[in-house]
JSON list of C-alpha atoms and ligand atoms in Angstrom, two decimals:
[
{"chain": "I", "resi": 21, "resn": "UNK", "atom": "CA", "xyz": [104.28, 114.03, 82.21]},
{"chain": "I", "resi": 22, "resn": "UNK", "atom": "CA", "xyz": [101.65, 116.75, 83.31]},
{"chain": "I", "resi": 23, "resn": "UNK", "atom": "CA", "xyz": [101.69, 117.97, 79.81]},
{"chain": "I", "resi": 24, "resn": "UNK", "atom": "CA", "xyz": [101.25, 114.90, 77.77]},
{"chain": "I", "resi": 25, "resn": "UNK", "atom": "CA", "xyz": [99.47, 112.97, 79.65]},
{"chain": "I", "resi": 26, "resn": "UNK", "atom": "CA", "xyz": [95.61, 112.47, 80.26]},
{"chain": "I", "resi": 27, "resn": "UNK", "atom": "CA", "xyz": [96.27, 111.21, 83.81]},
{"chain": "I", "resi": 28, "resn": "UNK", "atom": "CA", "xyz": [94.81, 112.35, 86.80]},
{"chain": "I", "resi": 29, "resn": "UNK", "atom": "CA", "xyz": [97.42, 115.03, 87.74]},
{"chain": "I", "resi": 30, "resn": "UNK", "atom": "CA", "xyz": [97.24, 113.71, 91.59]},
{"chain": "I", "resi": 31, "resn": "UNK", "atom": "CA", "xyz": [98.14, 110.23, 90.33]},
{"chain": "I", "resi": 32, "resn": "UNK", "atom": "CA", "xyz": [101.08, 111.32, 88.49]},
{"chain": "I", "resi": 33, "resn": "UNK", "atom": "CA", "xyz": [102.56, 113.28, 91.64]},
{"chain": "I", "resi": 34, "resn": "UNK", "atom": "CA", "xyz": [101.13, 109.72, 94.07]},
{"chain": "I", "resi": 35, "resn": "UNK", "atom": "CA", "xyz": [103.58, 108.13, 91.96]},
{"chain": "I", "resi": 36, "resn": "UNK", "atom": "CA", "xyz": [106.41, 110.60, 91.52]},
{"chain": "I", "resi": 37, "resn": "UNK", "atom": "CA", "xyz": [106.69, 111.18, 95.22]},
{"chain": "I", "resi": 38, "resn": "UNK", "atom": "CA", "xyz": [106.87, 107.35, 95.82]},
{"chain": "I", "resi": 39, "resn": "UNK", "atom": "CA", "xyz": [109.29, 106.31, 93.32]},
{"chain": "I", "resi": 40, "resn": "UNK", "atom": "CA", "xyz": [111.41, 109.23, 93.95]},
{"chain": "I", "resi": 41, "resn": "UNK", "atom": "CA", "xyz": [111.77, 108.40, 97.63]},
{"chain": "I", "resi": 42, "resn": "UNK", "atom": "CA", "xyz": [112.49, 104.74, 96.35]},
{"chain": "I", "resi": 43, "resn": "UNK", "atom": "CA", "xyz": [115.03, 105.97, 94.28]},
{"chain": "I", "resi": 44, "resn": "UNK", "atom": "CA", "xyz": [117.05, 108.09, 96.48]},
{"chain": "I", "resi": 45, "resn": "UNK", "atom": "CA", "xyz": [117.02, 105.19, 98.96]},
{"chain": "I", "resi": 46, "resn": "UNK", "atom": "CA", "xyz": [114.02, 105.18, 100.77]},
{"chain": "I", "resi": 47, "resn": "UNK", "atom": "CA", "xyz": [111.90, 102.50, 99.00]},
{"chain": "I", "resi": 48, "resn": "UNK", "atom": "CA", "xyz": [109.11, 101.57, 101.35]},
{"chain": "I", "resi": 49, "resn": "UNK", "atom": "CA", "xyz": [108.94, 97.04, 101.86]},
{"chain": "I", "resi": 50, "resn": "UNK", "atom": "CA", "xyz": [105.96, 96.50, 99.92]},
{"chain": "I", "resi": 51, "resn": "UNK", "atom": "CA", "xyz": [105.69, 93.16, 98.44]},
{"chain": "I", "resi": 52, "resn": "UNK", "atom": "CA", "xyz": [105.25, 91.59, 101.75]},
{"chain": "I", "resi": 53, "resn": "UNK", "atom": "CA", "xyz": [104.45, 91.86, 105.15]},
{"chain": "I", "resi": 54, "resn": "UNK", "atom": "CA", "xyz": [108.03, 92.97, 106.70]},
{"chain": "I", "resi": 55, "resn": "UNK", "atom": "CA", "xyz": [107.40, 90.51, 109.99]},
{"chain": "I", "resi": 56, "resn": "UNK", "atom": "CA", "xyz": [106.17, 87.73, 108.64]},
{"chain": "I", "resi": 57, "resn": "UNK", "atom": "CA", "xyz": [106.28, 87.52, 105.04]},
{"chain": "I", "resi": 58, "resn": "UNK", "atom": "CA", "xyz": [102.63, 87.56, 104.38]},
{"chain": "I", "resi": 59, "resn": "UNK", "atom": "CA", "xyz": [101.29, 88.20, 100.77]},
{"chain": "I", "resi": 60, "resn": "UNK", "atom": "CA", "xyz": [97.72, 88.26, 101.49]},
{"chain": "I", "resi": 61, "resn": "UNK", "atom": "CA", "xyz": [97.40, 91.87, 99.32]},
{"chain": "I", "resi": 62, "resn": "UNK", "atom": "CA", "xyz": [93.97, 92.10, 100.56]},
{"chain": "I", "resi": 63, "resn": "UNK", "atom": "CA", "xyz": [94.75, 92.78, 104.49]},
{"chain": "I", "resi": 64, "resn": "UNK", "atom": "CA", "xyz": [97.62, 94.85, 104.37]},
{"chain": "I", "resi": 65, "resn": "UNK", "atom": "CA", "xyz": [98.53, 98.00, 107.00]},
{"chain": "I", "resi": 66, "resn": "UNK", "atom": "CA", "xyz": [101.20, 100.45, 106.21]},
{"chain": "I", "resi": 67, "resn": "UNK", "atom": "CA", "xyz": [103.60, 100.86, 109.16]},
{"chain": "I", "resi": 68, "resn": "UNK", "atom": "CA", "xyz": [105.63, 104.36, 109.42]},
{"chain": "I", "resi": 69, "resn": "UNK", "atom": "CA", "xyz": [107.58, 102.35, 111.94]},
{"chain": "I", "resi": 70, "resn": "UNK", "atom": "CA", "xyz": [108.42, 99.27, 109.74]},
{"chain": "I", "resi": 71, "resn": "UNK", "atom": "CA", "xyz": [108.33, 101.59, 106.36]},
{"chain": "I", "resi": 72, "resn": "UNK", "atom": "CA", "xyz": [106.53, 99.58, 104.59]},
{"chain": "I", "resi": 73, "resn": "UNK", "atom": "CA", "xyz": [103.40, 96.52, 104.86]},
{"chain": "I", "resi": 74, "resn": "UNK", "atom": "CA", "xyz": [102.16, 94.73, 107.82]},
{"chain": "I", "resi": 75, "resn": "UNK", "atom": "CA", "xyz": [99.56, 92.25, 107.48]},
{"chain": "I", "resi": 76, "resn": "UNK", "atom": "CA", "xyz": [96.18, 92.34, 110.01]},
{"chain": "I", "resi": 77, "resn": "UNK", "atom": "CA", "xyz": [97.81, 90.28, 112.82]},
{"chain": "I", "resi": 78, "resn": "UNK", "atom": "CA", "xyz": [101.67, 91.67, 112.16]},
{"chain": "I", "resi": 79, "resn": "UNK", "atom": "CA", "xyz": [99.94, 95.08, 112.19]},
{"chain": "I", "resi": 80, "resn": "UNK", "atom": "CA", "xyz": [97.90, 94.86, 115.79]},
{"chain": "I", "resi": 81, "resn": "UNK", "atom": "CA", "xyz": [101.44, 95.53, 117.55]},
{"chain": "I", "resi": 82, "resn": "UNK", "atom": "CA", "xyz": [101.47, 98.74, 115.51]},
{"chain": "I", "resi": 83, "resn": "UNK", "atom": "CA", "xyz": [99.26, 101.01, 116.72]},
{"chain": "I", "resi": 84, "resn": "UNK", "atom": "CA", "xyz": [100.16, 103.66, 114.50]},
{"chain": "I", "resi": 85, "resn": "UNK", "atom": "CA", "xyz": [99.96, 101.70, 110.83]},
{"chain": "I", "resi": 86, "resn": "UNK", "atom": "CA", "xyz": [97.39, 102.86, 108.45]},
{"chain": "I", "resi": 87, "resn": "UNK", "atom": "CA", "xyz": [95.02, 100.04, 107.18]},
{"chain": "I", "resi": 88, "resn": "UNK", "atom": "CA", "xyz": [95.26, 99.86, 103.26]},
{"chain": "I", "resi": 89, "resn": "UNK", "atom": "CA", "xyz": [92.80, 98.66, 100.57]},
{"chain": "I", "resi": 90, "resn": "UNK", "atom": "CA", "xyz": [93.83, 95.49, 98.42]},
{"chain": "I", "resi": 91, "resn": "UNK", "atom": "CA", "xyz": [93.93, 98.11, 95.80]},
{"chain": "I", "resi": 92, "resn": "UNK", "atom": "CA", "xyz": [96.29, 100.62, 97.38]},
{"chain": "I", "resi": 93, "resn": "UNK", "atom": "CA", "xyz": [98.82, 97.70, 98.48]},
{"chain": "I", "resi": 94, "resn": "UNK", "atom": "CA", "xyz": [98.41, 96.19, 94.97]},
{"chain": "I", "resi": 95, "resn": "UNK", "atom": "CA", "xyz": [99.13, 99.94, 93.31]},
{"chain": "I", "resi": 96, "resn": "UNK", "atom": "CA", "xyz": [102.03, 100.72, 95.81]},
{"chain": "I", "resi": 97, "resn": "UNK", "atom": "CA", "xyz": [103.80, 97.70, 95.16]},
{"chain": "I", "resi": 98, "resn": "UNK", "atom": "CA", "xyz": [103.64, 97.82, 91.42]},
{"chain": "I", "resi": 99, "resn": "UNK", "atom": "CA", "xyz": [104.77, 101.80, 91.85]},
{"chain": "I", "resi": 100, "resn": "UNK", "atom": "CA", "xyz": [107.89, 100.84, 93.87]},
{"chain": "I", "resi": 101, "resn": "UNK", "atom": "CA", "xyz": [108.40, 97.73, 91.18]},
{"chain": "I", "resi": 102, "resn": "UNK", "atom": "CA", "xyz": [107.47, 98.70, 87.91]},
{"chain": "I", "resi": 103, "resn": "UNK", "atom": "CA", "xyz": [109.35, 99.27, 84.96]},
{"chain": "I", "resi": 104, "resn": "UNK", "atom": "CA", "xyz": [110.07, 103.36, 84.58]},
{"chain": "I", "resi": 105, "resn": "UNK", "atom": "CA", "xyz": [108.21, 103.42, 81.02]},
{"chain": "I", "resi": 106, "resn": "UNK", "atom": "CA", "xyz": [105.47, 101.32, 82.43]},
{"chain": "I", "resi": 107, "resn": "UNK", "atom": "CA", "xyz": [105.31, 103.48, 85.69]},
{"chain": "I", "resi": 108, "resn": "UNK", "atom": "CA", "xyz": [102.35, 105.73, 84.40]},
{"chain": "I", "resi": 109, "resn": "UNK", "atom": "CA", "xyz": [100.58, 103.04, 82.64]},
{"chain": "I", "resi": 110, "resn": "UNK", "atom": "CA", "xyz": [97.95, 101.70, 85.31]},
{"chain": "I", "resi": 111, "resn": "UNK", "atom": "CA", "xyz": [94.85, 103.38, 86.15]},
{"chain": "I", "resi": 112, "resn": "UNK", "atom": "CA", "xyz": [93.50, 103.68, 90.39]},
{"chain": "I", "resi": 113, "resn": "UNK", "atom": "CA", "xyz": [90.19, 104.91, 91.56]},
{"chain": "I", "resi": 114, "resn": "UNK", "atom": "CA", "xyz": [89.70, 108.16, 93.57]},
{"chain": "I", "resi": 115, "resn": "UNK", "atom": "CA", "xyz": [89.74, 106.40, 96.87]},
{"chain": "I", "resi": 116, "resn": "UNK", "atom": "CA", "xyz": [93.26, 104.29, 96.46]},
{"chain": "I", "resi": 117, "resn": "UNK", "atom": "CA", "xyz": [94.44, 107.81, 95.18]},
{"chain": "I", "resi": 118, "resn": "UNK", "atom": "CA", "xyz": [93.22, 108.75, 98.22]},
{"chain": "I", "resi": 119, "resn": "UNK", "atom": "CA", "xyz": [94.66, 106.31, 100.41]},
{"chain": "I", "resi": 120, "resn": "UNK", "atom": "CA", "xyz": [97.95, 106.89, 98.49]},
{"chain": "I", "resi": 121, "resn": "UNK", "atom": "CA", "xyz": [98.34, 110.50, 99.35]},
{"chain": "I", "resi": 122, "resn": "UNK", "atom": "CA", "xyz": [97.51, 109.56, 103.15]},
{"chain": "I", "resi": 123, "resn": "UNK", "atom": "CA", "xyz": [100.32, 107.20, 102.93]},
{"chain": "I", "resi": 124, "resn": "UNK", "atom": "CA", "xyz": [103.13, 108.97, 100.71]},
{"chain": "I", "resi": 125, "resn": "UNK", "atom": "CA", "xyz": [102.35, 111.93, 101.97]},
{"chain": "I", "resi": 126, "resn": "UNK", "atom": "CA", "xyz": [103.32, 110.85, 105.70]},
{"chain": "I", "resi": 127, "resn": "UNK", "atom": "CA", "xyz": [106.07, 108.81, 104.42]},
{"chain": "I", "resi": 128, "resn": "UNK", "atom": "CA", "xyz": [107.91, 111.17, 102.98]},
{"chain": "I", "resi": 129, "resn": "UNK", "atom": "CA", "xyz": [107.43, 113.96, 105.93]},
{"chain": "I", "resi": 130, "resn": "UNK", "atom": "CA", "xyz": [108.40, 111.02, 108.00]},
{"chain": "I", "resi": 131, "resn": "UNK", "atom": "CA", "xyz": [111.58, 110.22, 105.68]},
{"chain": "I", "resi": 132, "resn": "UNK", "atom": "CA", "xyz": [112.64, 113.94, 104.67]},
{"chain": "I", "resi": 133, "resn": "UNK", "atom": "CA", "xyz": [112.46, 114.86, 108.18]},
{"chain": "I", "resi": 134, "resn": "UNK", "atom": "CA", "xyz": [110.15, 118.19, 106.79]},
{"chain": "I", "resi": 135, "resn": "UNK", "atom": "CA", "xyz": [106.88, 118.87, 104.96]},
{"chain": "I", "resi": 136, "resn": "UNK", "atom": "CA", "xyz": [107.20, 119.05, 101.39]},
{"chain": "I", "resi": 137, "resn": "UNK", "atom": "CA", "xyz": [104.96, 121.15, 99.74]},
{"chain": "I", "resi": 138, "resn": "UNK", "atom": "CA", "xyz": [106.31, 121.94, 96.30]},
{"chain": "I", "resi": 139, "resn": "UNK", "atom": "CA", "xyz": [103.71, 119.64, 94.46]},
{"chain": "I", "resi": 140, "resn": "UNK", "atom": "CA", "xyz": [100.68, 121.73, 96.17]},
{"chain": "I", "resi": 141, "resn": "UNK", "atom": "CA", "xyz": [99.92, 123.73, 93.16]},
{"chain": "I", "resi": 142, "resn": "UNK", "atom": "CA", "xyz": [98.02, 120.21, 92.01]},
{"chain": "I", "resi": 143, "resn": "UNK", "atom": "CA", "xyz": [95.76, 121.00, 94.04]},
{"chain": "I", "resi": 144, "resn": "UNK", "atom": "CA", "xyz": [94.35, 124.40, 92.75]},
{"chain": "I", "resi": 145, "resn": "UNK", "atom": "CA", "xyz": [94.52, 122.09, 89.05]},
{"chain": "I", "resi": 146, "resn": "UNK", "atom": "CA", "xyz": [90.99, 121.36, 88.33]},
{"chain": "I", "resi": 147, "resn": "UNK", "atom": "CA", "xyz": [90.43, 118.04, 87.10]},
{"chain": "J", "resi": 45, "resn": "LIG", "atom": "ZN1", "xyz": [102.63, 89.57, 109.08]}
]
C-alpha cells in the first residue's frame, strides 16, 4: 500500500493499526456512545476504559477519555466499518491524523499489553 499509493504514509499505518486490532478481536465501539447510545458524531470522547466512544455527558465520569473531533469519530468509525477495498479510499486532515495516532496509538499499547514500535520507520519518511 506504501508503494502504490499517494497516501499520506501516516494515514495508511492510522488505519492499518486500527483495523488490524479490529480484526484480531479488539475492534474499538465506535458508532455510538457505549453508555448511552448517543450518535451525536460531533461531541464524542474516546474512553481507554470503555474501548471505544463516549459522548460529552457519558464521558464526564471518565476522567481519562480523550475528547475527539467530529472528524476523527467520523474517520474512526468508517475505519473500523468500511469495506477492505474501500478502506484507503477517504482522505483526513493533518490534525484528525493527529488525533488518530493519539488514540490508536494508546489503544493498542493499552490492548497489546506493550509498545509497538515496528511502524516507527514512518516517521523518518518525509512526506
Ligand atoms: Zn452517552
Amino acid at each position: 500500500m506504501l508503494s502504490k499509493t499517494d497516501k499520506s504514509p501516516l494515514q495508511i499505518v492510522r488505519i492499518f493499526e486500527l483495523r488490524l486490532l479490529s480484526m484480531i478481536g479488539y475492534a474499538p465501539w465506535v458508532s455510538s456512545c457505549t453508555e448511552c447510545g448517543s450518535t451525536v458524531f460531533d461531541s464524542m470522547c474516546f474512553s481507554f476504559l470503555k474501548c471505544g466512544f463516549l459522548c460529552t455527558k457519558c464521558g464526564e465520569k471518565d476522567k481519562g477519555a480523550l475528547r475527539i473531533s467530529e472528524g476523527a469519530a467520523k474517520a474512526l468509525n468508517y475505519i473500523v466499518h468500511s469495506k477492505m477495498n474501500a478502506l484507503f479510499s477517504f482522505e483526513v486532515s493533518g490534525n484528525v491524523l493527529e488525533e488518530l495516532g493519539r488514540v490508536s496509538q494508546r489503544y493498542m499499547r493499552d490492548r497489546l499489553e506493550k509498545n509497538y514500535n515496528k511502524l516507527d520507520f514512518i516517521k523518518t519518511l518525509t512526506v
